[in-house]
Tab-separated table of C-alpha atoms and ligand atoms in Angstrom:
chain	number	residue	atom	x	y	z
A	261	UNK	CA	23.477	-15.916	-8.894
A	262	UNK	CA	26.136	-13.723	-7.253
A	263	UNK	CA	28.523	-14.321	-10.165
A	264	UNK	CA	25.703	-13.669	-12.605
A	265	UNK	CA	24.937	-10.320	-10.947
A	266	UNK	CA	28.619	-9.316	-11.071
A	267	UNK	CA	28.997	-10.379	-14.713
A	268	UNK	CA	25.781	-8.540	-15.648
A	269	UNK	CA	27.010	-5.415	-13.886
A	270	UNK	CA	30.348	-5.511	-15.665
A	271	UNK	CA	28.727	-6.031	-19.048
A	272	UNK	CA	26.239	-3.198	-18.478
A	273	UNK	CA	28.543	-0.618	-16.886
A	274	UNK	CA	32.073	-1.648	-17.853
A	275	UNK	CA	33.646	-1.813	-14.395
A	276	UNK	CA	33.528	-3.961	-11.229
A	277	UNK	CA	30.721	-3.512	-8.682
A	278	UNK	CA	31.557	-2.552	-5.106
A	279	UNK	CA	29.416	-5.332	-3.637
A	280	UNK	CA	26.452	-7.670	-4.007
A	281	UNK	CA	23.374	-7.663	-1.770
A	282	UNK	CA	20.301	-9.922	-1.879
A	283	UNK	CA	16.779	-10.243	-0.509
A	284	UNK	CA	14.260	-13.113	-0.739
A	285	UNK	CA	10.710	-13.283	-2.019
A	286	UNK	CA	8.154	-14.387	0.557
A	287	UNK	CA	5.285	-16.802	1.000
A	288	UNK	CA	2.644	-16.023	3.574
A	289	UNK	CA	1.597	-18.940	5.779
A	290	UNK	CA	-1.471	-17.177	7.131
A	291	UNK	CA	-2.805	-13.652	7.801
A	292	UNK	CA	-3.988	-12.253	4.476
A	293	UNK	CA	-4.986	-8.608	3.901
A	294	UNK	CA	-4.586	-8.152	7.643
A	295	UNK	CA	-1.403	-6.042	7.366
A	296	UNK	CA	-3.036	-2.768	6.260
A	297	UNK	CA	-5.731	-3.400	8.886
A	298	UNK	CA	-3.078	-3.327	11.640
A	299	UNK	CA	-3.540	-7.044	12.260
A	300	UNK	CA	-1.277	-10.112	12.363
A	301	UNK	CA	0.662	-11.886	9.597
A	302	UNK	CA	2.914	-14.961	9.449
A	303	UNK	CA	5.048	-14.918	6.301
A	304	UNK	CA	8.493	-16.409	5.666
A	305	UNK	CA	11.379	-15.619	3.307
A	306	UNK	CA	11.748	-18.177	0.510
A	307	UNK	CA	14.857	-19.679	-1.069
A	308	UNK	CA	14.387	-17.609	-4.196
A	309	UNK	CA	16.083	-14.247	-4.120
A	310	UNK	CA	16.863	-11.050	-5.970
A	311	UNK	CA	20.541	-10.085	-6.120
A	312	UNK	CA	21.844	-6.632	-6.848
A	313	UNK	CA	25.439	-5.842	-7.792
A	314	UNK	CA	25.940	-2.167	-7.051
A	315	UNK	CA	28.490	0.656	-6.936
A	316	UNK	CA	28.088	4.248	-5.767
A	317	UNK	CA	28.694	7.080	-8.250
A	318	UNK	CA	30.003	10.523	-7.477
A	319	UNK	CA	27.576	12.312	-9.763
A	320	UNK	CA	23.811	12.213	-9.147
A	321	UNK	CA	23.039	9.680	-11.879
A	322	UNK	CA	21.235	6.481	-10.846
A	323	UNK	CA	21.290	3.675	-13.405
A	324	UNK	CA	19.544	0.331	-13.001
A	325	UNK	CA	19.757	-2.611	-15.329
A	326	UNK	CA	18.838	-6.299	-15.144
A	327	UNK	CA	18.681	-9.548	-17.009
A	328	UNK	CA	14.868	-9.125	-17.226
A	329	UNK	CA	14.771	-6.916	-20.315
A	330	UNK	CA	18.446	-6.037	-20.872
A	331	UNK	CA	17.569	-2.317	-20.699
A	332	UNK	CA	19.231	0.335	-18.546
A	333	UNK	CA	17.006	2.954	-16.909
A	334	UNK	CA	18.465	6.222	-15.712
A	335	UNK	CA	17.366	9.162	-13.532
A	336	UNK	CA	18.951	11.776	-11.267
A	337	UNK	CA	16.062	11.342	-8.774
A	338	UNK	CA	14.611	14.822	-9.322
A	339	UNK	CA	11.808	12.976	-11.103
A	340	UNK	CA	10.904	9.347	-11.595
A	341	UNK	CA	9.830	8.418	-15.099
A	342	UNK	CA	6.651	6.341	-14.884
A	343	UNK	CA	6.895	4.119	-17.926
A	344	UNK	CA	9.917	2.115	-16.774
A	345	UNK	CA	8.440	-1.270	-15.935
A	346	UNK	CA	10.342	-3.206	-13.194
A	347	UNK	CA	12.801	-0.322	-12.723
A	348	UNK	CA	10.071	1.594	-10.907
A	349	UNK	CA	10.700	-0.607	-7.836
A	350	UNK	CA	14.423	0.073	-7.292
A	351	UNK	CA	14.265	3.682	-8.484
A	352	UNK	CA	11.151	4.160	-6.352
A	353	UNK	CA	13.107	3.114	-3.259
A	354	UNK	CA	16.010	5.390	-4.229
A	355	UNK	CA	13.559	8.245	-4.721
A	356	UNK	CA	11.919	7.670	-1.318
A	357	UNK	CA	15.301	7.797	0.437
A	358	UNK	CA	16.870	10.417	-1.801
A	359	UNK	CA	17.612	12.767	1.105
A	360	UNK	CA	20.302	10.345	2.332
A	361	UNK	CA	21.913	10.167	-1.078
A	362	UNK	CA	25.647	10.798	-1.220
A	363	UNK	CA	25.605	10.679	-5.014
A	364	UNK	CA	24.110	8.265	-7.509
A	365	UNK	CA	24.702	4.569	-8.176
A	366	UNK	CA	24.864	1.880	-10.831
A	367	UNK	CA	22.954	-1.322	-10.068
A	368	UNK	CA	22.400	-4.595	-11.880
A	369	UNK	CA	19.672	-7.029	-10.781
A	370	UNK	CA	19.241	-10.762	-11.287
A	371	UNK	CA	16.435	-12.730	-9.680
A	372	UNK	CA	14.929	-16.187	-9.485
A	373	UNK	CA	11.778	-15.029	-7.682
A	374	UNK	CA	8.869	-15.776	-10.043
A	375	UNK	CA	7.131	-12.579	-11.175
A	376	UNK	CA	3.362	-12.179	-10.747
A	377	UNK	CA	3.034	-15.343	-8.646
A	378	UNK	CA	2.180	-13.744	-5.330
A	379	UNK	CA	5.694	-14.417	-4.007
A	380	UNK	CA	6.643	-10.729	-3.759
A	381	UNK	CA	9.216	-10.356	-6.480
A	382	UNK	CA	8.731	-6.604	-6.094
A	383	UNK	CA	9.497	-6.599	-2.345
A	384	UNK	CA	12.645	-8.630	-3.042
A	385	UNK	CA	13.861	-5.911	-5.435
A	386	UNK	CA	12.940	-3.138	-2.986
A	387	UNK	CA	14.677	-4.800	-0.044
A	388	UNK	CA	17.811	-5.752	-2.012
A	389	UNK	CA	18.336	-2.159	-3.160
A	390	UNK	CA	17.202	-0.789	0.215
A	391	UNK	CA	19.848	-2.695	2.162
A	392	UNK	CA	22.505	-1.843	-0.447
A	393	UNK	CA	21.782	1.918	-0.466
A	394	UNK	CA	21.521	1.950	3.328
A	395	UNK	CA	25.096	0.690	3.409
A	396	UNK	CA	26.704	2.767	0.663
A	397	UNK	CA	24.996	5.954	1.840
A	398	UNK	CA	25.750	5.222	5.531
A	399	UNK	CA	22.117	5.751	6.445
A	400	UNK	CA	22.178	3.515	9.530
A	401	UNK	CA	18.540	2.445	9.179
A	402	UNK	CA	17.374	-0.806	10.794
A	403	UNK	CA	16.074	-3.690	8.712
A	404	UNK	CA	12.544	-2.881	9.815
A	405	UNK	CA	12.931	0.765	8.805
A	406	UNK	CA	14.180	-0.313	5.388
A	407	UNK	CA	11.107	-2.549	5.044
A	408	UNK	CA	8.812	0.416	5.701
A	409	UNK	CA	10.683	2.514	3.131
A	410	UNK	CA	10.152	-0.263	0.594
A	411	UNK	CA	6.445	-0.142	1.379
A	412	UNK	CA	6.490	3.637	0.959
A	413	UNK	CA	8.041	3.250	-2.498
A	414	UNK	CA	5.361	0.748	-3.430
A	415	UNK	CA	2.590	3.055	-2.173
A	416	UNK	CA	3.882	6.410	-3.378
A	417	UNK	CA	5.835	5.615	-6.517
A	418	UNK	CA	4.360	2.380	-7.883
A	419	UNK	CA	0.896	3.396	-6.699
A	420	UNK	CA	-0.091	0.057	-5.126
A	421	UNK	CA	-1.899	0.622	-1.790
A	422	UNK	CA	-0.233	-2.385	-0.143
A	423	UNK	CA	0.751	-3.031	3.465
A	424	UNK	CA	4.171	-3.759	4.959
A	425	UNK	CA	4.043	-7.556	5.167
A	426	UNK	CA	6.078	-8.433	2.083
A	427	UNK	CA	8.968	-6.068	2.736
A	428	UNK	CA	9.070	-6.955	6.444
A	429	UNK	CA	9.258	-10.657	5.610
A	430	UNK	CA	11.970	-10.046	3.023
A	431	UNK	CA	14.049	-8.007	5.497
A	432	UNK	CA	13.517	-9.902	8.779
A	433	UNK	CA	13.146	-13.527	7.671
A	434	UNK	CA	15.273	-16.197	9.311
A	435	UNK	CA	16.086	-19.713	8.122
A	436	UNK	CA	13.562	-22.447	9.092
A	437	UNK	CA	11.273	-19.836	10.653
A	438	UNK	CA	8.353	-17.557	9.898
A	439	UNK	CA	8.034	-13.900	10.899
A	440	UNK	CA	5.118	-13.247	13.232
A	441	UNK	CA	4.433	-9.543	12.782
A	442	UNK	CA	2.008	-7.407	14.721
A	443	UNK	CA	1.270	-4.759	12.094
A	444	UNK	CA	0.037	-2.317	14.750
A	445	UNK	CA	2.967	-2.298	17.194
A	446	UNK	CA	5.375	-3.499	14.447
A	447	UNK	CA	6.739	-6.004	16.935
A	448	UNK	CA	8.211	-8.958	15.049
A	449	UNK	CA	9.020	-12.402	16.383
A	450	UNK	CA	10.687	-15.349	14.728
A	451	UNK	CA	8.562	-18.523	14.902
A	452	UNK	CA	10.445	-21.814	14.366
A	453	UNK	CA	8.588	-24.012	11.886
A	454	UNK	CA	10.378	-27.341	12.421
A	455	UNK	CA	9.225	-28.606	9.029
A	456	UNK	CA	12.307	-30.698	8.311
A	457	UNK	CA	12.097	-32.983	11.380
A	458	UNK	CA	8.449	-33.632	10.515
A	459	UNK	CA	9.389	-34.423	6.940
A	460	UNK	CA	7.100	-31.619	5.795
A	461	UNK	CA	7.636	-29.002	3.115
A	462	UNK	CA	5.764	-25.925	2.008
A	463	UNK	CA	4.813	-26.468	-1.616
A	464	UNK	CA	3.921	-23.576	-3.884
A	465	UNK	CA	1.315	-24.197	-6.554
A	466	UNK	CA	1.760	-21.294	-8.925
A	467	UNK	CA	-1.337	-20.978	-11.111
A	468	UNK	CA	0.581	-18.770	-13.573
A	469	UNK	CA	-2.376	-16.397	-13.543
A	470	UNK	CA	-0.720	-12.997	-13.151
A	471	UNK	CA	-2.069	-10.297	-10.818
A	472	UNK	CA	-1.282	-6.653	-10.117
A	473	UNK	CA	-2.124	-4.841	-6.905
A	474	UNK	CA	-2.149	-1.377	-8.403
A	475	UNK	CA	-5.356	-2.468	-10.178
A	476	UNK	CA	-8.881	-2.375	-8.769
A	477	UNK	CA	-9.541	-5.467	-6.643
A	478	UNK	CA	-6.969	-4.912	-3.903
A	479	UNK	CA	-7.836	-1.234	-3.533
A	480	UNK	CA	-11.575	-1.923	-3.369
A	481	UNK	CA	-11.021	-4.505	-0.590
A	482	UNK	CA	-8.965	-1.979	1.313
A	483	UNK	CA	-11.702	0.652	0.975
A	484	UNK	CA	-14.314	-1.807	2.274
A	485	UNK	CA	-12.151	-2.457	5.334
A	486	UNK	CA	-11.668	1.260	5.973
A	487	UNK	CA	-15.395	1.929	5.632
A	488	UNK	CA	-16.144	-0.990	7.967
A	489	UNK	CA	-13.765	0.331	10.614
A	490	UNK	CA	-15.191	3.838	10.370
A	491	UNK	CA	-18.802	2.676	10.702
A	492	UNK	CA	-17.862	0.487	13.664
A	493	UNK	CA	-16.128	3.433	15.368
A	494	UNK	CA	-12.595	1.983	15.440
A	495	UNK	CA	-9.424	3.414	13.900
A	496	UNK	CA	-8.607	0.075	12.238
A	497	UNK	CA	-10.194	-3.376	12.073
A	498	UNK	CA	-7.635	-4.492	14.662
A	499	UNK	CA	-9.962	-2.794	17.113
A	500	UNK	CA	-12.648	-5.452	16.501
A	501	UNK	CA	-12.831	-9.021	17.735
A	502	UNK	CA	-15.037	-11.990	16.918
A	503	UNK	CA	-17.523	-10.788	19.581
A	504	UNK	CA	-18.124	-7.596	17.591
A	505	UNK	CA	-19.265	-9.459	14.487
A	506	UNK	CA	-23.017	-9.557	15.289
A	507	UNK	CA	-23.036	-5.762	15.619
A	508	UNK	CA	-20.956	-5.434	12.450
A	509	UNK	CA	-23.524	-7.533	10.626
A	510	UNK	CA	-26.347	-5.254	11.674
A	511	UNK	CA	-24.488	-2.025	10.859
A	512	UNK	CA	-22.645	-2.842	7.613
A	513	UNK	CA	-23.722	-3.730	4.095
A	514	UNK	CA	-23.536	-7.458	3.372
A	515	UNK	CA	-20.366	-7.052	1.301
A	516	UNK	CA	-18.550	-4.838	3.821
A	517	UNK	CA	-19.603	-7.160	6.640
A	518	UNK	CA	-18.101	-10.177	4.909
A	519	UNK	CA	-14.859	-8.255	4.240
A	520	UNK	CA	-14.711	-7.289	7.911
A	521	UNK	CA	-15.511	-10.837	9.028
A	522	UNK	CA	-12.581	-12.145	7.000
A	523	UNK	CA	-10.143	-9.738	8.650
A	524	UNK	CA	-11.412	-10.274	12.188
A	525	UNK	CA	-11.460	-14.076	11.919
A	526	UNK	CA	-8.148	-14.135	10.034
A	527	UNK	CA	-6.416	-12.264	12.860
A	528	UNK	CA	-7.741	-14.885	15.255
A	529	UNK	CA	-6.526	-17.665	12.947
A	530	UNK	CA	-3.002	-16.222	12.945
A	531	UNK	CA	-2.946	-16.219	16.754
A	532	UNK	CA	-4.364	-19.750	16.837
A	533	UNK	CA	-1.736	-20.839	14.292
A	534	UNK	CA	1.080	-19.547	16.494
A	535	UNK	CA	-0.308	-21.625	19.351
A	536	UNK	CA	-0.784	-24.705	17.164
A	537	UNK	CA	2.783	-24.449	15.836
A	538	UNK	CA	4.203	-24.003	19.344
A	539	UNK	CA	2.294	-27.092	20.476
A	540	UNK	CA	3.380	-29.033	17.383
A	541	UNK	CA	-0.275	-29.544	16.478
A	542	UNK	CA	0.050	-29.671	12.688
A	543	UNK	CA	-3.467	-31.016	12.271
A	544	UNK	CA	-4.947	-27.887	13.816
A	545	UNK	CA	-2.546	-25.699	11.856
A	546	UNK	CA	-3.705	-27.401	8.660
A	547	UNK	CA	-7.348	-26.788	9.549
A	548	UNK	CA	-6.604	-23.114	10.130
A	549	UNK	CA	-4.980	-22.849	6.693
A	550	UNK	CA	-8.069	-24.323	5.088
A	551	UNK	CA	-10.417	-22.092	7.066
A	552	UNK	CA	-8.341	-19.124	5.924
A	553	UNK	CA	-8.700	-20.143	2.294
A	554	UNK	CA	-12.412	-20.590	2.706
A	555	UNK	CA	-12.714	-17.129	4.235
A	556	UNK	CA	-10.742	-15.598	1.350
A	557	UNK	CA	-12.784	-17.439	-1.238
A	558	UNK	CA	-16.213	-16.595	0.198
A	559	UNK	CA	-15.957	-13.591	2.515
A	560	UNK	CA	-13.081	-11.594	1.040
A	561	UNK	CA	-13.667	-12.920	-2.483
A	562	UNK	CA	-10.068	-12.696	-3.689
A	563	UNK	CA	-9.566	-16.292	-4.790
A	564	UNK	CA	-9.974	-17.524	-8.357
A	565	UNK	CA	-11.053	-20.937	-9.667
A	566	UNK	CA	-7.472	-22.019	-10.329
A	567	UNK	CA	-6.481	-21.284	-6.716
A	568	UNK	CA	-9.523	-23.118	-5.344
A	569	UNK	CA	-8.664	-26.088	-7.528
A	570	UNK	CA	-5.027	-26.084	-6.367
A	571	UNK	CA	-6.164	-26.181	-2.726
A	572	UNK	CA	-8.649	-28.954	-3.448
A	573	UNK	CA	-5.995	-31.020	-5.257
A	574	UNK	CA	-3.479	-30.472	-2.441
A	575	UNK	CA	-5.953	-31.758	0.147
A	576	UNK	CA	-6.864	-34.697	-2.044
A	577	UNK	CA	-3.145	-35.507	-2.365
A	578	UNK	CA	-2.793	-35.635	1.412
A	579	UNK	CA	-1.645	-32.138	2.421
A	580	UNK	CA	-1.836	-31.118	6.081
A	581	UNK	CA	-3.387	-27.835	4.970
A	582	UNK	CA	-3.496	-25.491	1.994
A	583	UNK	CA	-4.544	-21.976	1.058
A	584	UNK	CA	-3.968	-19.264	-1.493
A	585	UNK	CA	-1.144	-16.921	-0.486
A	586	UNK	CA	-0.599	-13.214	-1.127
A	587	UNK	CA	-2.952	-10.558	-2.383
A	588	UNK	CA	-5.132	-12.832	-4.530
A	589	UNK	CA	-6.805	-12.494	-7.956
A	590	UNK	CA	-4.150	-14.860	-9.327
A	591	UNK	CA	-0.751	-15.974	-8.112
A	592	UNK	CA	-0.069	-19.017	-6.004
A	593	UNK	CA	-1.474	-21.302	-3.327
A	594	UNK	CA	0.665	-23.059	-0.731
A	595	UNK	CA	0.317	-26.500	0.790
A	596	UNK	CA	2.023	-27.911	3.864
A	597	UNK	CA	2.656	-31.457	2.761
A	598	UNK	CA	4.816	-34.535	3.348
A	599	UNK	CA	8.015	-34.228	1.337
A	600	UNK	CA	7.425	-37.598	-0.310
A	601	UNK	CA	4.081	-36.431	-1.716
A	602	UNK	CA	5.588	-33.561	-3.695
A	603	UNK	CA	5.856	-35.456	-7.028
A	604	UNK	CA	2.240	-36.650	-6.660
A	605	UNK	CA	1.120	-33.099	-5.893
A	606	UNK	CA	2.796	-31.825	-9.034
A	607	UNK	CA	1.292	-34.547	-11.175
A	608	UNK	CA	-2.186	-34.151	-9.689
A	609	UNK	CA	-2.146	-30.370	-10.094
A	610	UNK	CA	-1.033	-30.609	-13.706
A	611	UNK	CA	-3.666	-33.177	-14.651
A	612	UNK	CA	-6.481	-31.409	-12.760
A	613	UNK	CA	-5.598	-28.075	-14.412
A	614	UNK	CA	-5.374	-29.716	-17.847
A	615	UNK	CA	-8.761	-31.379	-17.352
A	616	UNK	CA	-10.318	-27.953	-16.725
A	617	UNK	CA	-8.515	-26.369	-19.650
A	618	UNK	CA	-6.441	-24.089	-17.354
A	619	UNK	CA	-2.813	-23.208	-18.139
A	620	UNK	CA	-0.138	-25.502	-16.715
A	621	UNK	CA	0.671	-24.681	-13.069
A	622	UNK	CA	4.182	-24.746	-11.609
A	623	UNK	CA	4.608	-26.766	-8.423
A	624	UNK	CA	7.758	-26.530	-6.286
A	625	UNK	CA	8.837	-26.576	-2.653
A	626	UNK	CA	10.098	-23.433	-0.936
A	627	UNK	CA	12.485	-23.474	2.008
A	628	UNK	CA	12.134	-20.815	4.750
A	629	UNK	CA	15.318	-18.786	4.311
A	630	UNK	CA	17.251	-15.816	5.653
A	631	UNK	CA	16.196	-12.247	4.915
A	632	UNK	CA	18.079	-9.464	3.131
A	633	UNK	CA	21.860	-9.651	3.476
A	634	UNK	CA	25.152	-8.561	1.999
A	635	UNK	CA	26.582	-11.349	-0.143
A	636	UNK	CA	30.041	-9.930	-0.727
B	206	GLA	C1	0.054	-8.107	-1.086
B	206	GLA	C2	0.488	-6.854	-0.352
B	206	GLA	C3	0.665	-7.110	1.149
B	206	GLA	C4	-0.566	-7.804	1.725
B	206	GLA	C5	-0.973	-8.999	0.862
B	206	GLA	C6	-2.257	-9.609	1.328
B	206	GLA	O1	1.085	-9.058	-1.061
B	206	GLA	O2	1.700	-6.374	-0.866
B	206	GLA	O3	0.923	-5.912	1.798
B	206	GLA	O4	-1.614	-6.905	1.899
B	206	GLA	O5	-1.112	-8.647	-0.498
B	206	GLA	O6	-2.107	-10.186	2.573
């Protein structure tokens, strides 16, 4: 992939890049839609990454190109054109940090993070360019600061009202571990997963149903949460615990109450998961994953039939636990499952999807991997 990025750069711009940087996509183990509610999340970086070959320019021109569509997009950062597809992510980050700019840049991207699968291909682009520009412009920002700038680009330029989980995972991830992030204090801790010694893997079951978070569903969920917090007299849903749910039920509409119940119980499930993982209690961890899926399917209502089916098939195949991952309305589910059962999981998913007339899913294992880094 590094060679491919360099070759792509040379073909697009006609000279050698200064360096190559990369950042991974992420899968979230548990803690969904809790990030923008100042709650807890537990994602990890996956072994699929976006690579950017990049060189600074002395003039103000910023050019980005990729093997996605073979096009080159260009701006001087005084404005950001809107109709530029994937290029909105890297140019959005450059625009957000334009006050550090010491000139422009040329950048070429290659990626093996699946797009639209809920594995944060967009955060991988944002973090790869973020870490590269931080270095060439001598900005001295920490990895966590770069993550928040990536989120800002997503919010302000792309127009998706998302939280900071994806970018934080992509920046701070460590091999064989998940990132436990408190989205209120922004304190992050690496949680060893010890999957390998248990012969377990995290399998992704990508439904191939694409989603976008700049569209309605995500935003409407977020508004429900904000309304719920306001009515309950707290600045964010982090301020509520399971004991507050009876009062929430009496004060909120049925829909808002169920949205709030998902967030409050999901935060608790993340904390319980940390304890289960520390104790090596995979059975309890698996039950928490399933309870999380159930809460997303019924209370938060962000699952789709294909995701529910994937979870059902995973459990039938012998998974420890399974749930949809990411923002929902499409994308992927994960399963924690014995390595030896992976071929059976793939076969069972494919036949169950075919029987329902759904498109063919993609099933593959992901390995918890290191966050954004300079490659050369
Ligand atoms: C998307 C967003 C994240 C987070 C998840 C749901 O991936 O980008 O910020 O809200 O959905 O947990």
